[in-house]
JSON list of N, CA and C in Angstrom, two decimals:
[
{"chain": "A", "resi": 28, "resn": "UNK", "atom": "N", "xyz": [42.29, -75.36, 14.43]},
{"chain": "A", "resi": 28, "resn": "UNK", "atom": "CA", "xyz": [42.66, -75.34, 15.83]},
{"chain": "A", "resi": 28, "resn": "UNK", "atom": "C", "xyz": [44.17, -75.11, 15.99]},
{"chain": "A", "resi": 29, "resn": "UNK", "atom": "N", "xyz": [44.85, -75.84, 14.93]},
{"chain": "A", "resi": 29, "resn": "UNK", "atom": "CA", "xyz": [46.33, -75.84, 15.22]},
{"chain": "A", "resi": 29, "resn": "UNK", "atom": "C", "xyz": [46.72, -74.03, 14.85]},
{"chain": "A", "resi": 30, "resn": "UNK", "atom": "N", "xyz": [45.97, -73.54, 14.07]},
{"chain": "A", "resi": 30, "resn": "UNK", "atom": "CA", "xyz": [46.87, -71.99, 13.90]},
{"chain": "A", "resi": 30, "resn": "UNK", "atom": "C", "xyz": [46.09, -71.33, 14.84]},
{"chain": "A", "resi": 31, "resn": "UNK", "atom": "N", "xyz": [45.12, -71.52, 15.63]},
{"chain": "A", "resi": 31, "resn": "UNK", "atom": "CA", "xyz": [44.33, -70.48, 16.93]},
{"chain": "A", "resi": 31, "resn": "UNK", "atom": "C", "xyz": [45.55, -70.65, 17.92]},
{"chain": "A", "resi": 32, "resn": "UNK", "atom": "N", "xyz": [46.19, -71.95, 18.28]},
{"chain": "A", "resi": 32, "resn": "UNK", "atom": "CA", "xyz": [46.84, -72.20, 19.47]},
{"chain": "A", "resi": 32, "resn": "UNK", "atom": "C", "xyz": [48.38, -71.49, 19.09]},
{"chain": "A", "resi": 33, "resn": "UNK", "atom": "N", "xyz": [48.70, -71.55, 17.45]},
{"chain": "A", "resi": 33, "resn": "UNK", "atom": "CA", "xyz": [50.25, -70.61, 17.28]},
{"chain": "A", "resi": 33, "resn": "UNK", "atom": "C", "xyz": [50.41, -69.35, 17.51]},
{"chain": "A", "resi": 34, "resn": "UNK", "atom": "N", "xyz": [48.62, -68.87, 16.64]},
{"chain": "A", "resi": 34, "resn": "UNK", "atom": "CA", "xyz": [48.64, -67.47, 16.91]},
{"chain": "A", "resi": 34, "resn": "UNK", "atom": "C", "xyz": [48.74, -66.97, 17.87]},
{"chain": "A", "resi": 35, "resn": "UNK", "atom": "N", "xyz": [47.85, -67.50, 18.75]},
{"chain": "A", "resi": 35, "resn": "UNK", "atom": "CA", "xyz": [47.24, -67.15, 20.64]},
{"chain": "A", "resi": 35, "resn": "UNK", "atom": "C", "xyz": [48.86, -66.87, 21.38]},
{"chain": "A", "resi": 36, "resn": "UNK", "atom": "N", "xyz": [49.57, -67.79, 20.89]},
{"chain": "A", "resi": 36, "resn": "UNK", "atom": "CA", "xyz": [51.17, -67.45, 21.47]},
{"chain": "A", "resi": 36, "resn": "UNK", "atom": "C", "xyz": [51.78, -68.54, 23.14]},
{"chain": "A", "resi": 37, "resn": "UNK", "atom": "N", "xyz": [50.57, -69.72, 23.17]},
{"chain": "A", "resi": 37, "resn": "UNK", "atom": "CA", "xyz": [50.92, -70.13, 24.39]},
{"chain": "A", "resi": 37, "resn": "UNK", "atom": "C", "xyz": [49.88, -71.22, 24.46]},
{"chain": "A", "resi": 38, "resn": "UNK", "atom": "N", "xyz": [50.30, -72.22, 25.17]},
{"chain": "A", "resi": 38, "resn": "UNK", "atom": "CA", "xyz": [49.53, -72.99, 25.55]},
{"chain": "A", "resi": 38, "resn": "UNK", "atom": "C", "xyz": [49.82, -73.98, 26.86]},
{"chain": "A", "resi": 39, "resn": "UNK", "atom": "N", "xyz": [48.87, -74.44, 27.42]},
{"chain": "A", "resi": 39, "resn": "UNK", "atom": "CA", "xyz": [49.04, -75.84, 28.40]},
{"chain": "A", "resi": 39, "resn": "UNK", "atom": "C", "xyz": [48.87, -76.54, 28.45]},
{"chain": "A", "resi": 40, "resn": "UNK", "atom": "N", "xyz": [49.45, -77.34, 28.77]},
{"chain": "A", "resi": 40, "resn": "UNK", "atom": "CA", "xyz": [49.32, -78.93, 28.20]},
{"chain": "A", "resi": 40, "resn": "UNK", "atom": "C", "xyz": [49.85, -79.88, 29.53]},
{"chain": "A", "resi": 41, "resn": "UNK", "atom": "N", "xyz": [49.10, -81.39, 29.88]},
{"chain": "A", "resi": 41, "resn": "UNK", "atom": "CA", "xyz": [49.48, -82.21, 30.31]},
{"chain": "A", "resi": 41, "resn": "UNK", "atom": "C", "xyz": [50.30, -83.06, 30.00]},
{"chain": "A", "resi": 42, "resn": "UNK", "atom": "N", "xyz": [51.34, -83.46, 30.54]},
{"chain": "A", "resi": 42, "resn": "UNK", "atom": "CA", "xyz": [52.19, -84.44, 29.73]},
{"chain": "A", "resi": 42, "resn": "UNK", "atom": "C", "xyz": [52.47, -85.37, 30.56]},
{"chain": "A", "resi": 43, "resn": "UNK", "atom": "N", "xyz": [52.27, -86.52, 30.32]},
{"chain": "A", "resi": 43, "resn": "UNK", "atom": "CA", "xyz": [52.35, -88.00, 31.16]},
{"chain": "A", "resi": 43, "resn": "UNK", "atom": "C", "xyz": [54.43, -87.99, 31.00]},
{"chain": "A", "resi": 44, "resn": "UNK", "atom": "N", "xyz": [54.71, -88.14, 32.35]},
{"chain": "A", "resi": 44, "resn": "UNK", "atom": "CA", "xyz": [56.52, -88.33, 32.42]},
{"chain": "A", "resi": 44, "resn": "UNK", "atom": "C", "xyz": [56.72, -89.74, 33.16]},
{"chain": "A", "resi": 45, "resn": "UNK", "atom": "N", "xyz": [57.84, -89.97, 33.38]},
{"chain": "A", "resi": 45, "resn": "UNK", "atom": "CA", "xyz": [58.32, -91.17, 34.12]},
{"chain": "A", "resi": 45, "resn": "UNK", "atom": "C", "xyz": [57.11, -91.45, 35.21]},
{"chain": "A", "resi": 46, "resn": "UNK", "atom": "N", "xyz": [57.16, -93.08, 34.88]},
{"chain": "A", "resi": 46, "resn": "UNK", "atom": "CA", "xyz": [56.16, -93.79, 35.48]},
{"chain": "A", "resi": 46, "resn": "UNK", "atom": "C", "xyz": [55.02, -92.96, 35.74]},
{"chain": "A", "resi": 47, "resn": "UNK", "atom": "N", "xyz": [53.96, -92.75, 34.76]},
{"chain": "A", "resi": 47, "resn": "UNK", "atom": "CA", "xyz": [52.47, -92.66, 34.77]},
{"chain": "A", "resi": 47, "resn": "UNK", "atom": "C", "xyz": [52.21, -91.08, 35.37]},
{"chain": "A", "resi": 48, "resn": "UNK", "atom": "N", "xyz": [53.49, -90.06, 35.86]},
{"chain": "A", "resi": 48, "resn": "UNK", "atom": "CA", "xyz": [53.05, -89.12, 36.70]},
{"chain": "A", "resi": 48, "resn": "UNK", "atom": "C", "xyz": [52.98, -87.98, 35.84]},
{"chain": "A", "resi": 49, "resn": "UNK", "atom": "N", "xyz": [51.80, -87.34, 35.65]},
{"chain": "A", "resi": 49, "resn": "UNK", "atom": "CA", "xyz": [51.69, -86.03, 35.03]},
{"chain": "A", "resi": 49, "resn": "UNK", "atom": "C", "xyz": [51.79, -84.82, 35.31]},
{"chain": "A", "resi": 50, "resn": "UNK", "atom": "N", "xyz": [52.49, -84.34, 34.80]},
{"chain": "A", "resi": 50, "resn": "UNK", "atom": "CA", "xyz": [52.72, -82.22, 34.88]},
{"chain": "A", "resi": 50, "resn": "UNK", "atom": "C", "xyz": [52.32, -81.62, 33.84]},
{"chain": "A", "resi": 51, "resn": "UNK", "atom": "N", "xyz": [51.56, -81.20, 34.68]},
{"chain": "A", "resi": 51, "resn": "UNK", "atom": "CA", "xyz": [51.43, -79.65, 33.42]},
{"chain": "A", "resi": 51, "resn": "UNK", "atom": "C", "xyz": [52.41, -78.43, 33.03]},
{"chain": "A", "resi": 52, "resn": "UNK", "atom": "N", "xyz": [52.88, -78.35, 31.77]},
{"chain": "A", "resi": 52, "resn": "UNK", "atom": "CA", "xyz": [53.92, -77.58, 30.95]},
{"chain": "A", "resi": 52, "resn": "UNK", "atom": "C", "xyz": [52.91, -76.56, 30.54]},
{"chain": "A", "resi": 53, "resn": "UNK", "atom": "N", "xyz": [53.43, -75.21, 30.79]},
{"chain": "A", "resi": 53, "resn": "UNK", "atom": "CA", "xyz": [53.10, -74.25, 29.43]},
{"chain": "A", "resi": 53, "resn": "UNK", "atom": "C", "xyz": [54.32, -73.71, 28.52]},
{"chain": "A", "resi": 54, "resn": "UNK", "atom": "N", "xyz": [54.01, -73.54, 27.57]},
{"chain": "A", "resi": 54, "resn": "UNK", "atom": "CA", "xyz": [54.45, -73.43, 26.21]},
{"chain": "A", "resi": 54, "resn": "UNK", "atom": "C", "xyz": [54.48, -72.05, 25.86]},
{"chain": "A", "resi": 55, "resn": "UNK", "atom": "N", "xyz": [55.40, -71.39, 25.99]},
{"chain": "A", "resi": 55, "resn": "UNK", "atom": "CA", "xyz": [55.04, -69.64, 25.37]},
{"chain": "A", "resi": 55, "resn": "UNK", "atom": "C", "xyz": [55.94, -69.32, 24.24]},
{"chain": "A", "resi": 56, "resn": "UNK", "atom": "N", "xyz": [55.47, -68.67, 23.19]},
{"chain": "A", "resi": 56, "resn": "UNK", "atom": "CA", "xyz": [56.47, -67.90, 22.22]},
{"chain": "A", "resi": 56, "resn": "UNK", "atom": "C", "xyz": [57.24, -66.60, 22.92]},
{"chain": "A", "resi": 57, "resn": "UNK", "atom": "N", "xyz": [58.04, -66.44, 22.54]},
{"chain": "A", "resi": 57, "resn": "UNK", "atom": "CA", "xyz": [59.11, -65.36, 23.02]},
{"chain": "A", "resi": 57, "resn": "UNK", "atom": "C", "xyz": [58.34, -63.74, 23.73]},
{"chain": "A", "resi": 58, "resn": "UNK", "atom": "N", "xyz": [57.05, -63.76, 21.95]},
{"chain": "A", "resi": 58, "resn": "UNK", "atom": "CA", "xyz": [56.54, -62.41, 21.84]},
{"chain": "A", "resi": 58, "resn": "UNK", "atom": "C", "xyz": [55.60, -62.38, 23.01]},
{"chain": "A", "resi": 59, "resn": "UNK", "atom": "N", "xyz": [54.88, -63.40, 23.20]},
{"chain": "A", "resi": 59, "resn": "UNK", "atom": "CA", "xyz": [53.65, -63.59, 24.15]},
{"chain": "A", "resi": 59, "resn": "UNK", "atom": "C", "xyz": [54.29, -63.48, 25.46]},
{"chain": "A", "resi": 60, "resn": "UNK", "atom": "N", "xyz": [55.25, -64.36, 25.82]},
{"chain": "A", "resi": 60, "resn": "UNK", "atom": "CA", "xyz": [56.09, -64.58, 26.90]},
{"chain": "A", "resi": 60, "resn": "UNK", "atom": "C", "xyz": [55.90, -62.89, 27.49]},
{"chain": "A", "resi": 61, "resn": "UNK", "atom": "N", "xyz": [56.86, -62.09, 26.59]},
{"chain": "A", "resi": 61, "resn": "UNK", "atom": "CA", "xyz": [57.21, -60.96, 26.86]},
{"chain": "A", "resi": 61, "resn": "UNK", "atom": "C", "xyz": [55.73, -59.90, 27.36]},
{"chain": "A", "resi": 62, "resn": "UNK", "atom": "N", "xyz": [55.07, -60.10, 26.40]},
{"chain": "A", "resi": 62, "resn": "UNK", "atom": "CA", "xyz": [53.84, -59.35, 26.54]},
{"chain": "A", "resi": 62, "resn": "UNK", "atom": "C", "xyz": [52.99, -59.22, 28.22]},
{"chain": "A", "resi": 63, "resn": "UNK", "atom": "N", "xyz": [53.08, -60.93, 27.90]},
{"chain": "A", "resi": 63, "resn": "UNK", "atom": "CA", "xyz": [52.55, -61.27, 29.45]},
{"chain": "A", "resi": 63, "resn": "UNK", "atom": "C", "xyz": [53.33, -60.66, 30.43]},
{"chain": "A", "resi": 64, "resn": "UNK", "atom": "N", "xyz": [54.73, -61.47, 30.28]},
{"chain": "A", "resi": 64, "resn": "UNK", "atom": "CA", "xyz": [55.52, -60.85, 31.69]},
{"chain": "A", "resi": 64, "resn": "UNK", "atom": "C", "xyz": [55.26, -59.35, 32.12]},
{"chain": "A", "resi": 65, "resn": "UNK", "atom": "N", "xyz": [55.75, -58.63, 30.70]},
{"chain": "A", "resi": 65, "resn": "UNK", "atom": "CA", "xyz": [55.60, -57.30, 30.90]},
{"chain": "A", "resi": 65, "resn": "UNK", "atom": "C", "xyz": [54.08, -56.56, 31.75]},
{"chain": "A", "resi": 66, "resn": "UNK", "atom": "N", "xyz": [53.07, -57.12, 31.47]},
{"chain": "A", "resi": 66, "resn": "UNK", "atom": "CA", "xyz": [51.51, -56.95, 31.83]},
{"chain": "A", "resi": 66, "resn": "UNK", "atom": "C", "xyz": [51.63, -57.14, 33.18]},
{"chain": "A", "resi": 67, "resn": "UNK", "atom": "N", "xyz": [52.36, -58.28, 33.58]},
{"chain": "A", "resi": 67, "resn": "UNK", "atom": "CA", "xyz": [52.18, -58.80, 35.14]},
{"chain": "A", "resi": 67, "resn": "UNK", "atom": "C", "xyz": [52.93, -57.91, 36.15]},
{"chain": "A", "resi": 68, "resn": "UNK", "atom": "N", "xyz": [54.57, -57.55, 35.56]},
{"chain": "A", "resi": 68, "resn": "UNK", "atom": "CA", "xyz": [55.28, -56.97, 36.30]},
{"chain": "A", "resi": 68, "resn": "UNK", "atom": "C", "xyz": [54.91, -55.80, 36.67]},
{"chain": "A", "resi": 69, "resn": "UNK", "atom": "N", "xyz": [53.94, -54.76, 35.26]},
{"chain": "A", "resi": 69, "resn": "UNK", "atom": "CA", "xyz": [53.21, -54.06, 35.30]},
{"chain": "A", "resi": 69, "resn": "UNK", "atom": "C", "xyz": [51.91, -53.53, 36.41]},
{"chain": "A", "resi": 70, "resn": "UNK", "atom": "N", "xyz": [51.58, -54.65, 36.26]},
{"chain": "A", "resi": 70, "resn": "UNK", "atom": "CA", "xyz": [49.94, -53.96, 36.66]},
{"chain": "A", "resi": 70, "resn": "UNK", "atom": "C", "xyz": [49.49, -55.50, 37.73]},
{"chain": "A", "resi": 71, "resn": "UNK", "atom": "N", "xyz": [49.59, -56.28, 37.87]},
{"chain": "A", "resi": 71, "resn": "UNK", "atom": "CA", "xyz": [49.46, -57.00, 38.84]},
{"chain": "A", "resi": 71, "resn": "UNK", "atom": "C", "xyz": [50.14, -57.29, 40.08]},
{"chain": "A", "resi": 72, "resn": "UNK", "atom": "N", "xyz": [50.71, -58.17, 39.66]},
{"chain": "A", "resi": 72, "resn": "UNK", "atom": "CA", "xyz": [51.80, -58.36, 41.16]},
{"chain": "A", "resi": 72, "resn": "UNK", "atom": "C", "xyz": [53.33, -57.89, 41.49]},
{"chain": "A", "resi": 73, "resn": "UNK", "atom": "N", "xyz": [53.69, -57.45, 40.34]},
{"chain": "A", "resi": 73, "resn": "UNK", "atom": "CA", "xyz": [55.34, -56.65, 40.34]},
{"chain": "A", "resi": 73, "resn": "UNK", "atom": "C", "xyz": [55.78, -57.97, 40.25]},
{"chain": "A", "resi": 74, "resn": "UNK", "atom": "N", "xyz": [56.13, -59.46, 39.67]},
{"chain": "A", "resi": 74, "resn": "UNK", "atom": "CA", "xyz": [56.07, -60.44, 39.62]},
{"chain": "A", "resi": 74, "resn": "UNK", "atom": "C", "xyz": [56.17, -61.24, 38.34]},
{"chain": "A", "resi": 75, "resn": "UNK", "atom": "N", "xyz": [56.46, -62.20, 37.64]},
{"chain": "A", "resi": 75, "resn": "UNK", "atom": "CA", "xyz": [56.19, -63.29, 36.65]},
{"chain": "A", "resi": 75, "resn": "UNK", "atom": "C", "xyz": [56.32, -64.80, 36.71]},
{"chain": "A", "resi": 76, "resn": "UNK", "atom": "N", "xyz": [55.49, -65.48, 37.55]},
{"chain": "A", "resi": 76, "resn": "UNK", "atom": "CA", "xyz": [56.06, -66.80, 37.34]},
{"chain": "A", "resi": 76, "resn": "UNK", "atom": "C", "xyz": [54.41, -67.81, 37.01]},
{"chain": "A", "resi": 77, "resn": "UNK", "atom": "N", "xyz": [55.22, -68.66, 36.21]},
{"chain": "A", "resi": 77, "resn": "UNK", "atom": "CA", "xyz": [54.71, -69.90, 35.72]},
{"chain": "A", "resi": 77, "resn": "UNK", "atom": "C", "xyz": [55.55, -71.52, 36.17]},
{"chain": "A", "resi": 78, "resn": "UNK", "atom": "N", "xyz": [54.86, -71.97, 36.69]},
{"chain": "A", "resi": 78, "resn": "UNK", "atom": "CA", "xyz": [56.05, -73.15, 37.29]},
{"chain": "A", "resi": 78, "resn": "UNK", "atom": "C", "xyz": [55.67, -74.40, 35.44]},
{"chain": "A", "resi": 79, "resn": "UNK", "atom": "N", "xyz": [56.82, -74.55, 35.43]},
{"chain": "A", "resi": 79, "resn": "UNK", "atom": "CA", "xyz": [56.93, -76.00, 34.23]},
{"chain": "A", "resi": 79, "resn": "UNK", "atom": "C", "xyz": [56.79, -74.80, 33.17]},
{"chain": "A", "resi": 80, "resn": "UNK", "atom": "N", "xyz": [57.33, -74.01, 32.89]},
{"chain": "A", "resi": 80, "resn": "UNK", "atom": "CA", "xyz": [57.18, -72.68, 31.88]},
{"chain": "A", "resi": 80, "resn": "UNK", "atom": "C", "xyz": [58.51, -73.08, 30.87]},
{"chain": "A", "resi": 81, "resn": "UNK", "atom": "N", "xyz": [58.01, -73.20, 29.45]},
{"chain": "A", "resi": 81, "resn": "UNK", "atom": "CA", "xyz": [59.00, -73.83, 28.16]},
{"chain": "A", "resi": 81, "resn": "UNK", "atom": "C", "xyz": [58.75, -72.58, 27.13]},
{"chain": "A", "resi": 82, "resn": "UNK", "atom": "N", "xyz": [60.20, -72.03, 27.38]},
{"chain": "A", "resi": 82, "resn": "UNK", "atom": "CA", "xyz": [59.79, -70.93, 25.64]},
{"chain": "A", "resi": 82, "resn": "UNK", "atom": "C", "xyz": [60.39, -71.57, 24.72]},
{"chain": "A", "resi": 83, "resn": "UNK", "atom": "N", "xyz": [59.53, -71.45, 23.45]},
{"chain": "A", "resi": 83, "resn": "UNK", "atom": "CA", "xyz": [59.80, -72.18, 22.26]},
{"chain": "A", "resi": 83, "resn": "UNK", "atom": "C", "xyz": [59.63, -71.03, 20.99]},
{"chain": "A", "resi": 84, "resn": "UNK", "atom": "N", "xyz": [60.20, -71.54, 20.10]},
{"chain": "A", "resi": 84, "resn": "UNK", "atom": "CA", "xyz": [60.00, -70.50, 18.64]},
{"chain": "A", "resi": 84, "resn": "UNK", "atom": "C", "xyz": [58.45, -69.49, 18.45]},
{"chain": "A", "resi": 85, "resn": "UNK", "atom": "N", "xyz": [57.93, -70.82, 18.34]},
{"chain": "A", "resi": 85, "resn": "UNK", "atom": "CA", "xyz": [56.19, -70.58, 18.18]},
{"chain": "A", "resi": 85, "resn": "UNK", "atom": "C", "xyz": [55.79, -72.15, 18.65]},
{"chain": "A", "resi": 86, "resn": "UNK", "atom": "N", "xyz": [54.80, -71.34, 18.84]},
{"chain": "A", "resi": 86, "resn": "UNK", "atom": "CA", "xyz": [53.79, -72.88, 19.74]},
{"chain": "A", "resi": 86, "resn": "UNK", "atom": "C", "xyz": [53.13, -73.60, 18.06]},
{"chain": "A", "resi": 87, "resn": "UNK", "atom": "N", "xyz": [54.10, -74.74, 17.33]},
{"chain": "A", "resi": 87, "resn": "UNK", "atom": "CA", "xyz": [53.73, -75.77, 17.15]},
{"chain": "A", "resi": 87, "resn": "UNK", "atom": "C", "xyz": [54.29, -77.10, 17.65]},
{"chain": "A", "resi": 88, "resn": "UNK", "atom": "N", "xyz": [53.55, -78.47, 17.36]},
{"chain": "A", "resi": 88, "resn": "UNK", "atom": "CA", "xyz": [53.74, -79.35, 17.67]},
{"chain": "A", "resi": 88, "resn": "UNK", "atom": "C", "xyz": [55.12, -79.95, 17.89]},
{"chain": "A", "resi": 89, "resn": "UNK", "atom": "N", "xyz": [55.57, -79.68, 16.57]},
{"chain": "A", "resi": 89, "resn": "UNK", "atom": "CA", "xyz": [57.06, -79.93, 16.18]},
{"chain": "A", "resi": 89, "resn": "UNK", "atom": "C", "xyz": [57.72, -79.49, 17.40]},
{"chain": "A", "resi": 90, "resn": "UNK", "atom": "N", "xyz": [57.62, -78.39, 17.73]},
{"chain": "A", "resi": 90, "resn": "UNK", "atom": "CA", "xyz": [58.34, -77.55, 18.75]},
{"chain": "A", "resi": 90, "resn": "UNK", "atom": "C", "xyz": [58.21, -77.91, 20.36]},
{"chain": "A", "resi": 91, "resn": "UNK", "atom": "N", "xyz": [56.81, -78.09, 20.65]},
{"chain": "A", "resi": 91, "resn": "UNK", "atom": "CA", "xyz": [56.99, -78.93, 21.81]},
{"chain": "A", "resi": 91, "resn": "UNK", "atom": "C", "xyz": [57.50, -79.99, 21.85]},
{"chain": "A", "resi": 92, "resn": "UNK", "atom": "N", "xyz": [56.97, -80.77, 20.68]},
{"chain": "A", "resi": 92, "resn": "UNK", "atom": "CA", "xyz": [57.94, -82.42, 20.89]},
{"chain": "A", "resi": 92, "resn": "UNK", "atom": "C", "xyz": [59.25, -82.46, 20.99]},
{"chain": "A", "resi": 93, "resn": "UNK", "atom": "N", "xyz": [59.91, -81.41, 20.53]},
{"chain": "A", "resi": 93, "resn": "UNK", "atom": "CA", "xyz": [60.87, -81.15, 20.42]},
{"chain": "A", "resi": 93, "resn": "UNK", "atom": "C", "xyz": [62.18, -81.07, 21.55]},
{"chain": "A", "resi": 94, "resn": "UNK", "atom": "N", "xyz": [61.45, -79.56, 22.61]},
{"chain": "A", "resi": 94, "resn": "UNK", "atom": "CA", "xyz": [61.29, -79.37, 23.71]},
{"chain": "A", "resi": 94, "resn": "UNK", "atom": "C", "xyz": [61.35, -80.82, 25.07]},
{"chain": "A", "resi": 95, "resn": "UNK", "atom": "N", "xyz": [59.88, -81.07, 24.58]},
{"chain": "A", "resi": 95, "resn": "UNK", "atom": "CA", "xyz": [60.16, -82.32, 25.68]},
{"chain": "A", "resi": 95, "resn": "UNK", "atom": "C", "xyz": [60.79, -83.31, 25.62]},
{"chain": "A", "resi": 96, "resn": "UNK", "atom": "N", "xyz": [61.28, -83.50, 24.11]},
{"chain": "A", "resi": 96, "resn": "UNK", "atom": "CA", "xyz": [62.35, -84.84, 24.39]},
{"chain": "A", "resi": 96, "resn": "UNK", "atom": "C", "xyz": [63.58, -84.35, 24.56]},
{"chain": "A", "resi": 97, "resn": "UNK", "atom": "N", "xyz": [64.24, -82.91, 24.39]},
{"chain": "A", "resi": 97, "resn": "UNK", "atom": "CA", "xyz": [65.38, -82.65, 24.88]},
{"chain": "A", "resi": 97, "resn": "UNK", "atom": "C", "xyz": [65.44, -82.73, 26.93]},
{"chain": "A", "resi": 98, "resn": "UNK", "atom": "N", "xyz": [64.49, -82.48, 27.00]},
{"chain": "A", "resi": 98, "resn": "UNK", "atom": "CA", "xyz": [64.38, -82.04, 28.66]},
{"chain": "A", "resi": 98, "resn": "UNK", "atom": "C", "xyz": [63.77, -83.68, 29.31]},
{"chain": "A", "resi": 99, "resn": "UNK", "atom": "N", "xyz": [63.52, -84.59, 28.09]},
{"chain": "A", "resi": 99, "resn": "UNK", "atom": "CA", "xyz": [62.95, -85.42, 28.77]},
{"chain": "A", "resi": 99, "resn": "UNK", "atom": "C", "xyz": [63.73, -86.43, 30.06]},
{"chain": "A", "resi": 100, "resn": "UNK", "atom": "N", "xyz": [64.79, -86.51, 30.09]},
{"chain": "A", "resi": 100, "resn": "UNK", "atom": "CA", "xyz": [65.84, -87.13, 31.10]},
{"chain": "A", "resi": 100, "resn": "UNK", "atom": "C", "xyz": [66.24, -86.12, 32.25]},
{"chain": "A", "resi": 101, "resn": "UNK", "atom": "N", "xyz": [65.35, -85.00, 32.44]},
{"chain": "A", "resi": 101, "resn": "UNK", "atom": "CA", "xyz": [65.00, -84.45, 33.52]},
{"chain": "A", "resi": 101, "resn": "UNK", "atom": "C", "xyz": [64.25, -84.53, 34.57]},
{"chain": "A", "resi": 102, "resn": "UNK", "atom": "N", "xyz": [63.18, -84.84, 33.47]},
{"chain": "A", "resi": 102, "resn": "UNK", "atom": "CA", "xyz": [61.68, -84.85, 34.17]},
{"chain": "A", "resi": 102, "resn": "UNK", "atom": "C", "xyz": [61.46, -85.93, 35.17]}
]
């Protein structure tokens, strides 16, 4: 499961933040990021957005945890 979700290039995830309240984050690698955006600006809406959108190296664990504890005194 863990190399379907690196390969795939993205993921979403719930993450419990200050006092009990949850957001959903997605997680994109650079390459995927790009792919997508490019697809959307393309051929859908002339457009790219993802709200709570985190680019990271590659989508492993390490990397989100990573991610959210730098940003965590944001949230």
């Amino acid at each position: 499961m863990k190399f379907e979700t690196e390969s795939k290039g993205w993921i979403e995830l719930d993450v419990t933040v200050k006092e009990g309240e949850i957001r959903t984050f997605t997680f994109y690698d650079l390459t995927r990021f790009l792919q997508d955006a490019e697809y959307e600006l393309a051929t859908i809406n002339g457009f790219f957005h993802i709200e709570n959108l985190i680019l990271v190296h590659s989508i492993t664990q390490e990397n989100i945890e990573n991610a959210l504890a730098s940003i965590s005194n944001k949230l």
